[in-house]
Short mmCIF file of C-alpha atoms and ligand atoms in Angstrom, two decimals:
data_model
loop_
_atom_site.label_atom_id
_atom_site.label_comp_id
_atom_site.label_asym_id
_atom_site.label_seq_id
_atom_site.Cartn_x
_atom_site.Cartn_y
_atom_site.Cartn_z
CA MET L 23 0.11 -0.05 -0.04
CA THR L 24 1.02 3.26 -0.52
CA MET L 25 -0.11 6.80 -0.24
CA SER L 26 1.08 9.67 -2.91
CA VAL L 27 0.47 13.18 -1.63
CA PRO L 28 0.32 14.98 -4.18
CA PRO L 29 -1.81 12.39 -6.35
CA SER L 30 0.31 11.22 -9.40
CA ASP L 31 -0.32 13.73 -12.75
CA ASP L 32 -2.61 10.85 -14.40
CA VAL L 33 -5.16 10.96 -11.34
CA ARG L 34 -4.88 14.76 -11.25
CA SER L 35 -5.54 15.01 -14.44
CA LEU L 36 -8.58 13.20 -14.86
CA SER L 37 -10.29 14.13 -11.68
CA SER L 38 -10.92 17.43 -9.91
CA TYR L 39 -10.69 15.33 -6.51
CA GLY L 40 -7.12 14.77 -6.83
CA ARG L 41 -6.27 18.12 -7.89
CA ARG L 42 -7.82 19.25 -4.13
CA PRO L 43 -5.70 20.49 -1.46
CA ASN L 44 -4.19 18.49 1.70
CA THR L 45 -5.28 15.08 -0.85
CA GLY L 46 -3.55 12.17 -0.28
CA TRP L 47 -4.17 8.92 -2.69
CA LEU L 48 -4.25 5.30 -1.80
CA CYS L 49 -2.47 2.96 -4.27
CA GLN L 50 -0.82 -0.39 -4.79
CA VAL L 51 -3.30 -2.16 -2.18
CA ALA L 52 -2.19 -5.45 -2.33
CA VAL L 53 -1.48 -8.38 0.30
CA ALA L 54 -0.12 -11.58 -0.97
CA PRO L 55 -2.34 -14.44 -1.44
CA GLU L 56 -1.27 -16.58 1.54
CA LEU L 57 -1.84 -13.23 4.00
CA ARG L 58 -5.37 -12.24 2.70
CA GLY L 59 -7.93 -12.36 4.75
CA ARG L 60 -6.06 -11.83 8.30
CA ALA L 61 -7.04 -7.90 8.24
CA VAL L 62 -3.69 -7.05 6.59
CA ALA L 63 -5.12 -4.64 4.19
CA LYS L 64 -7.14 -2.63 7.44
CA VAL L 65 -4.23 -2.41 9.22
CA LEU L 66 -2.11 -1.21 6.77
CA TYR L 67 -4.65 1.36 5.97
CA ALA L 68 -4.84 2.14 9.45
CA VAL L 69 -1.05 2.70 9.46
CA ALA L 70 -1.60 5.02 6.14
CA CYS L 71 -4.27 6.95 7.46
CA ASP L 72 -2.02 7.76 10.96
CA TRP L 73 0.92 8.75 8.36
CA ALA L 74 -1.56 10.96 6.52
CA ARG L 75 -2.71 13.03 9.37
CA ALA L 76 0.59 13.42 10.69
CA GLU L 77 1.33 14.69 7.12
CA GLY L 78 -1.38 17.09 7.02
CA ILE L 79 -3.72 15.19 4.63
CA THR L 80 -7.36 16.05 5.50
CA THR L 81 -8.85 13.82 2.43
CA VAL L 82 -7.94 10.25 1.27
CA GLY L 83 -9.05 9.43 -2.12
CA LEU L 84 -8.50 6.39 -4.32
CA ASP L 85 -9.73 4.55 -7.87
CA THR L 86 -10.59 1.28 -8.36
CA ALA L 87 -11.91 -0.50 -11.23
CA ALA L 88 -15.43 -0.33 -11.25
CA PRO L 89 -16.21 -4.09 -12.19
CA ALA L 90 -14.35 -5.06 -8.85
CA GLU L 91 -17.66 -4.73 -7.02
CA HIS L 92 -16.05 -6.52 -3.72
CA LEU L 93 -13.55 -3.67 -3.80
CA VAL L 94 -15.84 -0.93 -4.11
CA ALA L 95 -17.87 -2.22 -1.23
CA MET L 96 -14.85 -3.02 1.00
CA TYR L 97 -13.80 0.84 0.44
CA SER L 98 -17.33 1.78 1.20
CA ARG L 99 -17.40 -0.27 4.46
CA TRP L 100 -13.96 1.41 5.62
CA GLY L 101 -15.82 5.20 5.03
CA PHE L 102 -15.19 5.69 1.09
CA LYS L 103 -17.92 7.70 -0.74
CA HIS L 104 -17.99 7.05 -4.36
CA VAL L 105 -17.32 10.77 -6.05
CA ASP L 106 -16.40 10.58 -9.42
CA GLU L 107 -15.64 8.16 -12.93
CA VAL L 108 -12.85 8.23 -14.76
CA HIS L 109 -11.29 6.61 -17.31
CA PHE L 110 -7.68 5.91 -17.79
CA PRO L 111 -5.89 5.36 -21.06
CA GLY L 112 -5.62 2.06 -22.33
CA LYS L 113 -7.97 0.41 -19.71
CA ASN L 114 -10.78 -1.65 -21.00
CA TYR L 115 -13.03 -0.57 -18.22
CA ASP L 116 -13.97 2.70 -16.22
CA SER L 117 -12.59 3.21 -12.41
CA ILE L 118 -14.74 4.83 -9.75
CA VAL L 119 -13.20 7.41 -7.93
CA MET L 120 -13.79 7.35 -3.97
CA THR L 121 -12.93 10.09 -0.99
CA LYS L 122 -13.25 9.74 2.54
CA ARG L 123 -12.90 13.03 5.22
CA LEU L 124 -9.90 11.90 7.82
CA SER L 125 -11.30 12.78 11.12
CA GLY L 126 -9.02 14.39 13.68
CA ARG L 127 -7.02 12.44 16.45
C1 LIG Y 27 -7.99 -6.37 -1.52
C2 LIG Y 27 -6.98 -7.12 -0.52
C3 LIG Y 27 -5.69 -5.97 -0.60
C4 LIG Y 27 -7.08 -7.31 0.76
O1 LIG Y 27 -6.28 -7.38 1.60
P1 LIG Y 27 -6.80 -8.45 2.85
O2 LIG Y 27 -5.44 -8.23 3.87
O3 LIG Y 27 -7.20 -10.08 2.81
O4 LIG Y 27 -8.03 -7.74 3.30
P2 LIG Y 27 -8.13 -7.87 5.23
O5 LIG Y 27 -8.30 -9.11 5.55
O6 LIG Y 27 -7.62 -6.67 5.67
O7 LIG Y 27 -10.05 -7.47 4.82
C5 LIG Y 27 -10.42 -6.14 4.76
C6 LIG Y 27 -12.12 -6.22 4.41
O8 LIG Y 27 -12.32 -6.95 2.91
C7 LIG Y 27 -12.88 -7.77 2.78
N1 LIG Y 27 -12.28 -8.97 1.95
C8 LIG Y 27 -11.03 -8.80 1.84
N2 LIG Y 27 -10.77 -9.65 0.67
C9 LIG Y 27 -11.86 -9.84 0.19
C10 LIG Y 27 -12.93 -10.38 -1.10
N3 LIG Y 27 -12.11 -11.16 -1.77
N4 LIG Y 27 -13.82 -10.48 -1.24
C11 LIG Y 27 -14.58 -10.13 -0.40
N5 LIG Y 27 -14.50 -9.24 0.35
C12 LIG Y 27 -13.27 -9.45 0.91
C13 LIG Y 27 -12.67 -8.70 4.18
O9 LIG Y 27 -14.12 -9.29 4.59
C14 LIG Y 27 -12.72 -7.05 5.10
O10 LIG Y 27 -14.19 -6.71 5.32
P3 LIG Y 27 -14.07 -5.60 6.53
O11 LIG Y 27 -13.52 -4.30 6.27
O12 LIG Y 27 -15.97 -5.59 6.44
O13 LIG Y 27 -13.89 -6.50 7.86
C15 LIG Y 27 -6.41 -8.25 -1.21
O14 LIG Y 27 -7.37 -9.21 -1.27
C16 LIG Y 27 -5.53 -8.06 -2.27
O15 LIG Y 27 -4.40 -8.11 -2.08
N6 LIG Y 27 -6.11 -8.53 -3.93
C17 LIG Y 27 -5.75 -8.39 -4.65
C18 LIG Y 27 -5.35 -6.70 -5.43
C19 LIG Y 27 -6.31 -5.74 -5.31
O16 LIG Y 27 -7.36 -6.30 -5.67
N7 LIG Y 27 -6.22 -4.60 -5.02
C20 LIG Y 27 -6.75 -3.43 -4.63
C21 LIG Y 27 -6.75 -2.90 -5.71
S1 LIG Y 27 -7.88 -1.56 -5.76
#
């Protein structure tokens, strides 16, 4: 899992949400197959949010393939809202942009 601050040029050019100030972009979310289902992704996400807060980030965004309903559902459970749809050049599917405001500590 990575957090891009600011979001990549691709994201910034495709979605106005990527151009908003104090926004970090969650990328490269992946857990090795043998470790899945043990809350590794959730723990990584909590650590990434702690880091983001310390860096002054107030909103976290991400993009995920629209057909990947289980991922959209997972991010929704984590509190992300569907705010935009984009199409990355060269991909044969649309992507959903989701954002979440980070609560203070
Ligand atoms: C998606 C992925 C990162 C989840 O990692 P993980 O460590 O197994 O996830 P966790 O154990 O922390 O579970 C997180 C949540 O997702 C759910 N979940 C995990 N994998 C799931 C799956 N394949 N289908 C449905 N739900 C799933 C869990 O039930 C859990 O739900 P909760 O938040 O309501 O408790 C992992 O399956 C993966 O690497 N997949 C391939 C790469 C990928 O698709 N990355 C996303 C790019 S946008």
